[in-house]
Amino acid sequence: MKIAMIGHKRIPSREGGVEIVVEALSRRMVQRGHRVTVYNRKSRHVAGTAFDDHSHLHNLDGVQIRWVPTPNSKKLNAIVYSFFATVRALFGGYDIIHFHAEGPAAMVPLAKCFGKKCVVTIHGLDWQRAKWGGFATRFLRFGERMAAKYADEIIVLSASMQQYFADTYHRQTVRIENGIDPPETADLSLLSRFGLEKDSYILFLGRIVPEKGIHYLIDAYQRLQTDKKLVIAGGASHSEEYFNQLKAKAAGDARIVFTDFVQGAPLAALYAGAYLYCLPSDLEDGALREELYSNAYLFVLPSDLEGMPLCLLEAMSYGNCCVTSDIPECTEVCGDHGFAFQKGNTADLKRLLEQLLSQPDLVKCCKATAADYILQKYNWDQVTERTLELYERVRSAK
């Protein structure tokens, strides 16, 4: 089959879960003999100029990359990109156009007008995210409605999302969860610059955006009597004001460490050595990420809103004991192999952190089972096969 992917920012990248999914699927589909073209956004990287300019790359292990010039404007970026990427894809002779996320799904009617077969993956209810204003929120909800009405098939990542589409649009969807690869653990070679040792910190790793609930974590942590540090690793995604608010909240507490947007060796060391790991969402690939994962004691994800948090899968794959809010998108992932607190309840989060800080044997027991559990449950090869089977049904349908 000839397949187009539209909706991510760019690959290779770990700016968000969508980027990880698109790259994982595209690489494996090419390995199975299919032709895949991804439409990357050509604009400023969300994390800053240090990560810009991959625009010279046009082939990634057989995946064809096409660059779509896109404005840096938060309000116009997704709209302009989605329109021009779709227009280009209309004339690419694709069997399937796979749209990722609600905003790009707004272009499904355009593709259907030209007789194209369209699959949409809803990675989360993006219109609920606090960073968007009125116009962007309306556009995202419009994209959601267009997917529900016109897409040949819709993929969702959780049972709660499946129920949402059934209740809201009377639309049946296909549940295909994300996958995870076996990780490579790392030592502490890059973490010493942050004054970190194995099992010496509580880790949050991901995008610094309000819906990740990092403010709950800081509030709960500052009420704890502990010498474990709190590491907040990640960069702002159209949310610089929120990032600055967090830094102001943490000012004066030397135990709180901000690493900003990290890439390279130090990220895995934090995961395997942190005492508690607080997960919001996504970071750049490389040795730093591996170090953070490999050395964290515990992983905490205090989110108000998620689709299916890939960083939670990653943290568990490194054998972390994970703390999350009790939203279904997180508890469905962890099962009985993690701990949950009441969403938005700082006091309940403090209580749970105190319990785990005082019971290292409980944390050790959780760590012992997390990796095997998550790697058996979520597998990218199985995700790819199920997605290709769905493509084939869509392509052959009249």
mmCIF file of C-alpha atoms in Angstrom:
data_model
loop_
_atom_site.group_PDB
_atom_site.id
_atom_site.type_symbol
_atom_site.label_atom_id
_atom_site.label_comp_id
_atom_site.label_asym_id
_atom_site.label_seq_id
_atom_site.Cartn_x
_atom_site.Cartn_y
_atom_site.Cartn_z
ATOM 1 C CA MET A 1 0.000 0.000 0.000
ATOM 2 C CA LYS A 2 0.935 3.617 -0.453
ATOM 3 C CA ILE A 3 0.249 5.575 2.732
ATOM 4 C CA ALA A 4 0.399 9.241 3.752
ATOM 5 C CA MET A 5 0.731 10.429 7.362
ATOM 6 C CA ILE A 6 -0.511 13.933 8.253
ATOM 7 C CA GLY A 7 -0.858 15.641 11.629
ATOM 8 C CA HIS A 8 2.460 15.350 13.490
ATOM 9 C CA LYS A 9 4.957 18.192 13.808
ATOM 10 C CA ARG A 10 7.966 16.402 12.386
ATOM 11 C CA ILE A 11 9.931 13.188 12.533
ATOM 12 C CA PRO A 12 12.399 12.289 13.838
ATOM 13 C CA SER A 13 11.259 14.061 16.997
ATOM 14 C CA ARG A 14 9.885 13.484 20.478
ATOM 15 C CA GLU A 15 7.990 16.764 20.766
ATOM 16 C CA GLY A 16 4.854 14.830 21.600
ATOM 17 C CA GLY A 17 3.165 11.475 21.541
ATOM 18 C CA VAL A 18 1.863 11.961 18.008
ATOM 19 C CA GLU A 19 5.414 12.246 16.681
ATOM 20 C CA ILE A 20 6.461 9.036 18.440
ATOM 21 C CA VAL A 21 3.459 7.142 17.039
ATOM 22 C CA VAL A 22 3.918 8.370 13.464
ATOM 23 C CA GLU A 23 7.604 7.458 13.429
ATOM 24 C CA ALA A 24 7.085 4.044 15.036
ATOM 25 C CA LEU A 25 4.306 3.079 12.607
ATOM 26 C CA SER A 26 5.980 4.519 9.510
ATOM 27 C CA ARG A 27 9.286 2.724 10.066
ATOM 28 C CA ARG A 28 7.593 -0.630 10.632
ATOM 29 C CA MET A 29 5.240 -0.261 7.692
ATOM 30 C CA VAL A 30 8.191 0.408 5.394
ATOM 31 C CA GLN A 31 9.953 -2.660 6.787
ATOM 32 C CA ARG A 32 6.872 -4.675 5.765
ATOM 33 C CA GLY A 33 7.144 -3.466 2.175
ATOM 34 C CA HIS A 34 4.695 -0.559 2.166
ATOM 35 C CA ARG A 35 5.461 2.938 0.863
ATOM 36 C CA VAL A 36 4.968 5.614 3.504
ATOM 37 C CA THR A 37 5.243 9.374 3.123
ATOM 38 C CA VAL A 38 5.063 11.658 6.153
ATOM 39 C CA TYR A 39 4.273 15.370 5.848
ATOM 40 C CA ASN A 40 6.469 17.301 8.293
ATOM 41 C CA ARG A 41 5.879 20.873 9.416
ATOM 42 C CA LYS A 42 8.684 23.217 8.408
ATOM 43 C CA SER A 43 8.648 25.794 11.196
ATOM 44 C CA ARG A 44 10.424 26.682 14.439
ATOM 45 C CA HIS A 45 10.889 23.811 16.888
ATOM 46 C CA VAL A 46 8.755 24.131 20.023
ATOM 47 C CA ALA A 47 11.797 23.691 22.237
ATOM 48 C CA GLY A 48 13.960 26.337 20.601
ATOM 49 C CA THR A 49 16.490 26.863 17.859
ATOM 50 C CA ALA A 50 18.913 24.275 19.219
ATOM 51 C CA PHE A 51 16.568 21.568 17.880
ATOM 52 C CA ASP A 52 15.597 23.250 14.602
ATOM 53 C CA ASP A 53 16.374 22.523 10.992
ATOM 54 C CA HIS A 54 15.994 18.892 10.104
ATOM 55 C CA SER A 55 14.600 20.146 6.799
ATOM 56 C CA HIS A 56 17.535 18.667 4.896
ATOM 57 C CA LEU A 57 16.204 15.189 5.740
ATOM 58 C CA HIS A 58 14.012 13.629 3.044
ATOM 59 C CA ASN A 59 14.346 9.927 3.809
ATOM 60 C CA LEU A 60 14.350 8.207 7.195
ATOM 61 C CA ASP A 61 15.123 4.497 6.842
ATOM 62 C CA GLY A 62 12.918 4.336 3.759
ATOM 63 C CA VAL A 63 10.174 6.632 5.069
ATOM 64 C CA GLN A 64 9.739 9.496 2.596
ATOM 65 C CA ILE A 65 9.606 12.950 4.207
ATOM 66 C CA ARG A 66 7.883 15.925 2.605
ATOM 67 C CA TRP A 67 8.205 19.359 4.213
ATOM 68 C CA VAL A 68 5.251 21.736 4.406
ATOM 69 C CA PRO A 69 6.147 25.412 5.081
ATOM 70 C CA THR A 70 4.184 26.397 8.164
ATOM 71 C CA PRO A 71 3.860 29.676 10.111
ATOM 72 C CA ASN A 72 5.161 29.781 13.678
ATOM 73 C CA SER A 73 1.865 31.241 14.894
ATOM 74 C CA LYS A 74 0.251 29.056 17.558
ATOM 75 C CA LYS A 75 -3.202 29.805 16.143
ATOM 76 C CA LEU A 76 -2.401 29.270 12.465
ATOM 77 C CA ASN A 77 0.257 26.570 12.545
ATOM 78 C CA ALA A 78 -1.970 23.485 12.520
ATOM 79 C CA ILE A 79 -4.593 24.933 10.167
ATOM 80 C CA VAL A 80 -2.168 26.077 7.489
ATOM 81 C CA TYR A 81 -0.069 22.935 7.724
ATOM 82 C CA SER A 82 -3.067 20.590 7.594
ATOM 83 C CA PHE A 83 -4.552 22.306 4.541
ATOM 84 C CA PHE A 84 -1.395 22.354 2.441
ATOM 85 C CA ALA A 85 -0.303 18.872 3.521
ATOM 86 C CA THR A 86 -3.708 17.513 2.513
ATOM 87 C CA VAL A 87 -3.668 19.317 -0.836
ATOM 88 C CA ARG A 88 -0.267 17.822 -1.617
ATOM 89 C CA ALA A 89 -1.405 14.368 -0.511
ATOM 90 C CA LEU A 90 -4.441 14.506 -2.809
ATOM 91 C CA PHE A 91 -2.140 14.151 -5.800
ATOM 92 C CA GLY A 92 0.215 11.562 -4.328
ATOM 93 C CA GLY A 93 -1.695 8.472 -5.419
ATOM 94 C CA TYR A 94 -2.100 7.187 -1.846
ATOM 95 C CA ASP A 95 -4.290 4.249 -0.930
ATOM 96 C CA ILE A 96 -4.762 5.645 2.578
ATOM 97 C CA ILE A 97 -4.371 9.114 4.075
ATOM 98 C CA HIS A 98 -3.936 8.748 7.834
ATOM 99 C CA PHE A 99 -4.711 11.916 9.777
ATOM 100 C CA HIS A 100 -3.396 12.191 13.332
ATOM 101 C CA ALA A 101 -5.143 14.367 15.953
ATOM 102 C CA GLU A 102 -8.291 16.460 15.908
ATOM 103 C CA GLY A 103 -6.988 19.606 14.198
ATOM 104 C CA PRO A 104 -5.681 17.918 11.044
ATOM 105 C CA ALA A 105 -8.875 15.820 10.918
ATOM 106 C CA ALA A 106 -10.692 18.994 9.880
ATOM 107 C CA MET A 107 -9.325 18.298 6.377
ATOM 108 C CA VAL A 108 -10.975 14.892 6.056
ATOM 109 C CA PRO A 109 -13.967 16.324 4.110
ATOM 110 C CA LEU A 110 -11.550 17.861 1.597
ATOM 111 C CA ALA A 111 -9.847 14.516 1.057
ATOM 112 C CA LYS A 112 -13.193 12.718 0.779
ATOM 113 C CA CYS A 113 -14.306 15.170 -1.922
ATOM 114 C CA PHE A 114 -11.483 13.729 -4.025
ATOM 115 C CA GLY A 115 -12.471 10.159 -3.240
ATOM 116 C CA LYS A 116 -9.620 9.411 -0.839
ATOM 117 C CA LYS A 117 -9.786 6.727 1.849
ATOM 118 C CA CYS A 118 -9.186 8.373 5.236
ATOM 119 C CA VAL A 119 -8.270 6.999 8.645
ATOM 120 C CA VAL A 120 -8.093 9.301 11.690
ATOM 121 C CA THR A 121 -6.350 8.613 14.991
ATOM 122 C CA ILE A 122 -7.700 10.651 17.895
ATOM 123 C CA HIS A 123 -4.765 10.899 20.294
ATOM 124 C CA GLY A 124 -6.769 12.868 22.853
ATOM 125 C CA LEU A 125 -9.477 15.505 23.179
ATOM 126 C CA ASP A 126 -7.161 18.329 22.201
ATOM 127 C CA TRP A 127 -9.848 20.998 22.488
ATOM 128 C CA GLN A 128 -9.842 20.483 26.262
ATOM 129 C CA ARG A 129 -6.190 21.493 26.610
ATOM 130 C CA ALA A 130 -5.721 24.690 28.612
ATOM 131 C CA LYS A 131 -3.136 26.187 26.249
ATOM 132 C CA TRP A 132 -5.655 26.785 23.453
ATOM 133 C CA GLY A 133 -7.813 29.885 23.139
ATOM 134 C CA GLY A 134 -11.326 30.256 21.805
ATOM 135 C CA PHE A 135 -10.615 30.054 18.065
ATOM 136 C CA ALA A 136 -8.229 27.121 18.371
ATOM 137 C CA THR A 137 -10.637 25.261 20.634
ATOM 138 C CA ARG A 138 -13.487 25.723 18.134
ATOM 139 C CA PHE A 139 -11.263 24.534 15.283
ATOM 140 C CA LEU A 140 -10.235 21.413 17.194
ATOM 141 C CA ARG A 141 -13.840 20.558 18.019
ATOM 142 C CA PHE A 142 -14.712 21.104 14.361
ATOM 143 C CA GLY A 143 -11.980 18.633 13.407
ATOM 144 C CA GLU A 144 -13.380 16.121 15.876
ATOM 145 C CA ARG A 145 -16.846 16.440 14.335
ATOM 146 C CA MET A 146 -15.456 16.089 10.803
ATOM 147 C CA ALA A 147 -13.643 12.905 11.792
ATOM 148 C CA ALA A 148 -16.786 11.480 13.363
ATOM 149 C CA LYS A 149 -18.879 12.314 10.308
ATOM 150 C CA TYR A 150 -16.601 11.629 7.360
ATOM 151 C CA ALA A 151 -13.620 9.406 8.245
ATOM 152 C CA ASP A 152 -13.729 5.863 6.913
ATOM 153 C CA GLU A 153 -12.373 4.622 10.241
ATOM 154 C CA ILE A 154 -11.418 6.250 13.544
ATOM 155 C CA ILE A 155 -8.718 4.849 15.813
ATOM 156 C CA VAL A 156 -8.828 5.691 19.529
ATOM 157 C CA LEU A 157 -6.359 4.781 22.253
ATOM 158 C CA SER A 158 -8.537 3.984 25.250
ATOM 159 C CA ALA A 159 -11.872 2.529 26.287
ATOM 160 C CA SER A 160 -12.986 5.886 27.689
ATOM 161 C CA MET A 161 -12.358 7.557 24.325
ATOM 162 C CA GLN A 162 -14.260 4.809 22.564
ATOM 163 C CA GLN A 163 -17.222 5.451 24.857
ATOM 164 C CA TYR A 164 -16.959 9.217 24.288
ATOM 165 C CA PHE A 165 -17.401 8.857 20.516
ATOM 166 C CA ALA A 166 -20.252 6.403 20.959
ATOM 167 C CA ASP A 167 -22.072 8.726 23.371
ATOM 168 C CA THR A 168 -21.350 12.018 21.603
ATOM 169 C CA TYR A 169 -21.552 11.064 17.913
ATOM 170 C CA HIS A 170 -23.038 7.543 17.922
ATOM 171 C CA ARG A 171 -19.886 6.630 16.037
ATOM 172 C CA GLN A 172 -18.159 3.274 16.359
ATOM 173 C CA THR A 173 -14.380 3.426 16.620
ATOM 174 C CA VAL A 174 -11.490 0.974 16.643
ATOM 175 C CA ARG A 175 -9.337 0.801 19.756
ATOM 176 C CA ILE A 176 -5.648 0.339 18.946
ATOM 177 C CA GLU A 177 -3.404 1.313 21.822
ATOM 178 C CA ASN A 178 0.157 2.583 21.478
ATOM 179 C CA GLY A 179 3.212 0.392 21.844
ATOM 180 C CA ILE A 180 6.605 0.508 23.511
ATOM 181 C CA ASP A 181 10.052 -0.827 22.636
ATOM 182 C CA PRO A 182 12.335 -2.578 25.118
ATOM 183 C CA PRO A 183 14.605 0.127 26.549
ATOM 184 C CA GLU A 184 18.334 0.358 27.016
ATOM 185 C CA THR A 185 19.280 1.286 30.555
ATOM 186 C CA ALA A 186 22.005 3.842 31.229
ATOM 187 C CA ASP A 187 24.333 4.809 34.021
ATOM 188 C CA LEU A 188 24.752 8.186 35.738
ATOM 189 C CA SER A 189 27.438 9.677 33.519
ATOM 190 C CA LEU A 190 25.480 12.817 32.634
ATOM 191 C CA LEU A 191 23.407 13.378 35.781
ATOM 192 C CA SER A 192 26.142 14.552 38.095
ATOM 193 C CA ARG A 193 25.799 18.074 36.722
ATOM 194 C CA PHE A 194 22.364 18.182 38.357
ATOM 195 C CA GLY A 195 23.669 16.748 41.634
ATOM 196 C CA LEU A 196 21.673 13.557 41.127
ATOM 197 C CA GLU A 197 22.340 9.988 42.123
ATOM 198 C CA LYS A 198 20.390 6.784 41.584
ATOM 199 C CA ASP A 199 17.151 6.690 43.594
ATOM 200 C CA SER A 200 17.765 10.243 44.785
ATOM 201 C CA TYR A 201 14.899 12.081 43.107
ATOM 202 C CA ILE A 202 11.246 12.254 42.106
ATOM 203 C CA LEU A 203 10.963 12.680 38.317
ATOM 204 C CA PHE A 204 8.554 14.481 36.064
ATOM 205 C CA LEU A 205 9.394 14.172 32.353
ATOM 206 C CA GLY A 206 7.379 15.706 29.562
ATOM 207 C CA ARG A 207 5.970 18.826 28.000
ATOM 208 C CA ILE A 208 5.491 21.690 30.416
ATOM 209 C CA VAL A 209 1.825 22.459 29.810
ATOM 210 C CA PRO A 210 -0.997 23.127 32.309
ATOM 211 C CA GLU A 211 -2.951 19.929 31.698
ATOM 212 C CA LYS A 212 0.033 17.882 32.871
ATOM 213 C CA GLY A 213 -0.666 19.027 36.437
ATOM 214 C CA ILE A 214 2.924 19.915 37.331
ATOM 215 C CA HIS A 215 1.658 22.647 39.669
ATOM 216 C CA TYR A 216 -0.073 19.974 41.762
ATOM 217 C CA LEU A 217 3.184 18.101 42.004
ATOM 218 C CA ILE A 218 5.220 21.106 43.100
ATOM 219 C CA ASP A 219 2.600 22.060 45.699
ATOM 220 C CA ALA A 220 2.498 18.517 47.117
ATOM 221 C CA TYR A 221 6.266 18.129 47.056
ATOM 222 C CA GLN A 222 6.938 21.385 48.895
ATOM 223 C CA ARG A 223 4.858 20.068 51.809
ATOM 224 C CA LEU A 224 7.046 16.969 52.139
ATOM 225 C CA GLN A 225 9.924 16.534 54.542
ATOM 226 C CA THR A 226 12.356 14.712 52.260
ATOM 227 C CA ASP A 227 15.856 15.012 50.904
ATOM 228 C CA LYS A 228 14.768 13.420 47.636
ATOM 229 C CA LYS A 229 14.951 16.015 44.871
ATOM 230 C CA LEU A 230 12.164 16.792 42.449
ATOM 231 C CA VAL A 231 13.350 16.783 38.837
ATOM 232 C CA ILE A 232 11.176 18.496 36.243
ATOM 233 C CA ALA A 233 12.504 17.596 32.813
ATOM 234 C CA GLY A 234 10.863 19.030 29.740
ATOM 235 C CA GLY A 235 10.229 22.097 27.642
ATOM 236 C CA ALA A 236 7.324 24.469 27.079
ATOM 237 C CA SER A 237 4.940 23.797 24.193
ATOM 238 C CA HIS A 238 3.225 27.137 23.452
ATOM 239 C CA SER A 239 3.114 27.526 27.240
ATOM 240 C CA GLU A 240 6.040 29.733 28.240
ATOM 241 C CA GLU A 241 3.899 31.692 30.701
ATOM 242 C CA TYR A 242 2.970 28.509 32.564
ATOM 243 C CA PHE A 243 6.603 27.377 32.582
ATOM 244 C CA ASN A 244 7.628 30.686 34.156
ATOM 245 C CA GLN A 245 4.869 30.353 36.761
ATOM 246 C CA LEU A 246 6.209 26.948 37.765
ATOM 247 C CA LYS A 247 9.736 28.282 38.114
ATOM 248 C CA ALA A 248 8.445 31.139 40.266
ATOM 249 C CA LYS A 249 6.499 28.670 42.434
ATOM 250 C CA ALA A 250 9.652 26.586 42.918
ATOM 251 C CA ALA A 251 11.936 29.562 43.577
ATOM 252 C CA GLY A 252 13.801 29.267 46.861
ATOM 253 C CA ASP A 253 13.512 25.481 47.096
ATOM 254 C CA ALA A 254 16.936 24.135 46.154
ATOM 255 C CA ARG A 255 15.556 20.594 46.034
ATOM 256 C CA ILE A 256 13.627 21.316 42.824
ATOM 257 C CA VAL A 257 15.646 20.910 39.623
ATOM 258 C CA PHE A 258 14.498 22.088 36.175
ATOM 259 C CA THR A 259 16.452 20.489 33.333
ATOM 260 C CA ASP A 260 14.435 22.187 30.550
ATOM 261 C CA PHE A 261 14.038 20.395 27.202
ATOM 262 C CA VAL A 262 16.556 17.559 27.354
ATOM 263 C CA GLN A 263 18.224 15.507 24.670
ATOM 264 C CA GLY A 264 21.044 13.033 24.877
ATOM 265 C CA ALA A 265 22.342 10.974 27.716
ATOM 266 C CA PRO A 266 20.973 12.406 31.003
ATOM 267 C CA LEU A 267 17.142 11.555 30.618
ATOM 268 C CA ALA A 268 17.288 7.777 31.176
ATOM 269 C CA ALA A 269 19.419 8.054 34.253
ATOM 270 C CA LEU A 270 16.759 10.085 35.978
ATOM 271 C CA TYR A 271 14.063 7.508 35.295
ATOM 272 C CA ALA A 272 15.878 4.548 36.750
ATOM 273 C CA GLY A 273 17.242 6.429 39.735
ATOM 274 C CA ALA A 274 14.471 8.750 40.784
ATOM 275 C CA TYR A 275 12.620 7.958 43.961
ATOM 276 C CA LEU A 276 9.330 9.097 42.451
ATOM 277 C CA TYR A 277 8.733 9.864 38.801
ATOM 278 C CA CYS A 278 6.198 12.479 37.780
ATOM 279 C CA LEU A 279 5.210 12.102 34.147
ATOM 280 C CA PRO A 280 3.627 14.757 32.077
ATOM 281 C CA SER A 281 4.400 13.797 28.511
ATOM 282 C CA ASP A 282 7.279 13.917 26.057
ATOM 283 C CA LEU A 283 10.976 14.663 25.590
ATOM 284 C CA GLU A 284 13.735 14.389 23.020
ATOM 285 C CA ASP A 285 15.386 11.074 22.332
ATOM 286 C CA GLY A 286 18.939 10.210 23.315
ATOM 287 C CA ALA A 287 21.245 9.271 26.122
ATOM 288 C CA LEU A 288 20.022 11.925 28.562
ATOM 289 C CA ARG A 289 16.485 10.604 28.334
ATOM 290 C CA GLU A 290 17.755 7.074 28.886
ATOM 291 C CA GLU A 291 19.718 8.106 31.963
ATOM 292 C CA LEU A 292 16.721 9.881 33.418
ATOM 293 C CA TYR A 293 14.513 6.840 32.922
ATOM 294 C CA SER A 294 17.137 4.380 34.112
ATOM 295 C CA ASN A 295 17.903 5.955 37.469
ATOM 296 C CA ALA A 296 14.642 7.434 38.737
ATOM 297 C CA TYR A 297 13.148 5.941 41.858
ATOM 298 C CA LEU A 298 9.557 6.675 41.021
ATOM 299 C CA PHE A 299 7.609 8.211 38.157
ATOM 300 C CA VAL A 300 4.572 10.485 38.769
ATOM 301 C CA LEU A 301 2.104 11.709 36.120
ATOM 302 C CA PRO A 302 -0.284 14.251 37.704
ATOM 303 C CA SER A 303 -2.201 15.031 34.493
ATOM 304 C CA ASP A 304 -5.730 16.380 34.264
ATOM 305 C CA LEU A 305 -5.945 15.275 30.627
ATOM 306 C CA GLU A 306 -4.239 12.620 28.509
ATOM 307 C CA GLY A 307 -4.792 10.606 25.366
ATOM 308 C CA MET A 308 -2.539 7.649 26.006
ATOM 309 C CA PRO A 309 0.652 8.886 27.682
ATOM 310 C CA LEU A 310 3.619 7.316 25.945
ATOM 311 C CA CYS A 311 5.981 8.568 28.632
ATOM 312 C CA LEU A 312 4.044 6.475 31.138
ATOM 313 C CA LEU A 313 4.665 3.403 28.993
ATOM 314 C CA GLU A 314 8.313 4.367 28.706
ATOM 315 C CA ALA A 315 8.739 4.962 32.425
ATOM 316 C CA MET A 316 7.222 1.566 33.228
ATOM 317 C CA SER A 317 9.356 -0.128 30.575
ATOM 318 C CA TYR A 318 12.409 1.086 32.486
ATOM 319 C CA GLY A 319 11.055 -0.566 35.627
ATOM 320 C CA ASN A 320 9.806 2.558 37.374
ATOM 321 C CA CYS A 321 7.224 2.661 40.100
ATOM 322 C CA CYS A 322 4.681 5.110 38.694
ATOM 323 C CA VAL A 323 2.252 7.502 40.360
ATOM 324 C CA THR A 324 -0.522 8.961 38.193
ATOM 325 C CA SER A 325 -3.746 10.847 38.554
ATOM 326 C CA ASP A 326 -6.775 8.569 38.514
ATOM 327 C CA ILE A 327 -7.963 9.479 35.004
ATOM 328 C CA PRO A 328 -8.850 6.336 32.991
ATOM 329 C CA GLU A 329 -6.201 7.025 30.342
ATOM 330 C CA CYS A 330 -3.529 6.512 33.012
ATOM 331 C CA THR A 331 -5.071 3.846 35.214
ATOM 332 C CA GLU A 332 -5.833 1.660 32.181
ATOM 333 C CA VAL A 333 -2.120 1.666 31.371
ATOM 334 C CA CYS A 334 -0.846 0.962 34.881
ATOM 335 C CA GLY A 335 -3.393 -1.618 35.935
ATOM 336 C CA ASP A 336 -2.304 -3.034 39.298
ATOM 337 C CA HIS A 337 1.322 -2.091 38.681
ATOM 338 C CA GLY A 338 1.202 1.558 39.732
ATOM 339 C CA PHE A 339 -0.426 3.979 42.174
ATOM 340 C CA ALA A 340 -3.105 6.605 41.606
ATOM 341 C CA PHE A 341 -4.256 9.726 43.431
ATOM 342 C CA GLN A 342 -7.438 11.732 42.964
ATOM 343 C CA LYS A 343 -7.061 14.043 39.964
ATOM 344 C CA GLY A 344 -6.323 17.633 40.977
ATOM 345 C CA ASN A 345 -6.183 16.777 44.687
ATOM 346 C CA THR A 346 -2.858 18.062 46.026
ATOM 347 C CA ALA A 347 -3.499 16.680 49.514
ATOM 348 C CA ASP A 348 -4.127 13.185 48.143
ATOM 349 C CA LEU A 349 -0.972 13.377 46.027
ATOM 350 C CA LYS A 350 1.028 14.447 49.110
ATOM 351 C CA ARG A 351 -0.437 11.536 51.072
ATOM 352 C CA LEU A 352 0.544 9.029 48.394
ATOM 353 C CA LEU A 353 4.048 10.432 47.999
ATOM 354 C CA GLU A 354 4.568 10.291 51.765
ATOM 355 C CA GLN A 355 3.437 6.665 51.805
ATOM 356 C CA LEU A 356 5.824 5.658 49.029
ATOM 357 C CA LEU A 357 8.728 7.632 50.434
ATOM 358 C CA SER A 358 8.298 5.848 53.762
ATOM 359 C CA GLN A 359 7.860 2.364 52.238
ATOM 360 C CA PRO A 360 10.808 1.679 49.916
ATOM 361 C CA ASP A 361 10.019 -2.044 49.894
ATOM 362 C CA LEU A 362 6.629 -1.277 48.355
ATOM 363 C CA VAL A 363 8.309 0.803 45.659
ATOM 364 C CA LYS A 364 10.864 -1.946 45.034
ATOM 365 C CA CYS A 365 8.097 -4.518 44.650
ATOM 366 C CA CYS A 366 6.300 -2.350 42.096
ATOM 367 C CA LYS A 367 9.499 -1.824 40.134
ATOM 368 C CA ALA A 368 10.146 -5.539 39.980
ATOM 369 C CA THR A 369 7.023 -6.191 37.880
ATOM 370 C CA ALA A 370 6.468 -2.962 35.911
ATOM 371 C CA ALA A 371 8.728 -3.623 32.916
ATOM 372 C CA ASP A 372 7.587 -7.184 32.180
ATOM 373 C CA TYR A 373 3.949 -6.164 32.523
ATOM 374 C CA ILE A 374 4.116 -3.182 30.173
ATOM 375 C CA LEU A 375 6.321 -4.804 27.509
ATOM 376 C CA GLN A 376 3.983 -7.788 27.257
ATOM 377 C CA LYS A 377 0.864 -5.636 27.076
ATOM 378 C CA TYR A 378 1.982 -2.999 24.558
ATOM 379 C CA ASN A 379 3.901 -3.974 21.434
ATOM 380 C CA TRP A 380 4.586 -1.762 18.392
ATOM 381 C CA ASP A 381 4.736 -4.706 15.987
ATOM 382 C CA GLN A 382 1.239 -5.763 17.014
ATOM 383 C CA VAL A 383 0.022 -2.167 16.753
ATOM 384 C CA THR A 384 1.448 -1.933 13.238
ATOM 385 C CA GLU A 385 -0.188 -5.189 12.107
ATOM 386 C CA ARG A 386 -3.580 -4.149 13.452
ATOM 387 C CA THR A 387 -3.290 -0.747 11.789
ATOM 388 C CA LEU A 388 -2.362 -2.300 8.444
ATOM 389 C CA GLU A 389 -5.310 -4.711 8.721
ATOM 390 C CA LEU A 390 -7.567 -1.705 9.259
ATOM 391 C CA TYR A 391 -6.058 0.034 6.222
ATOM 392 C CA GLU A 392 -6.750 -3.031 4.112
ATOM 393 C CA ARG A 393 -10.398 -3.143 5.207
ATOM 394 C CA VAL A 394 -10.780 0.540 4.388
ATOM 395 C CA ARG A 395 -9.068 0.207 1.012
ATOM 396 C CA SER A 396 -11.191 -2.764 -0.071
ATOM 397 C CA ALA A 397 -14.493 -1.310 1.166
ATOM 398 C CA LYS A 398 -16.831 0.012 -1.485
#
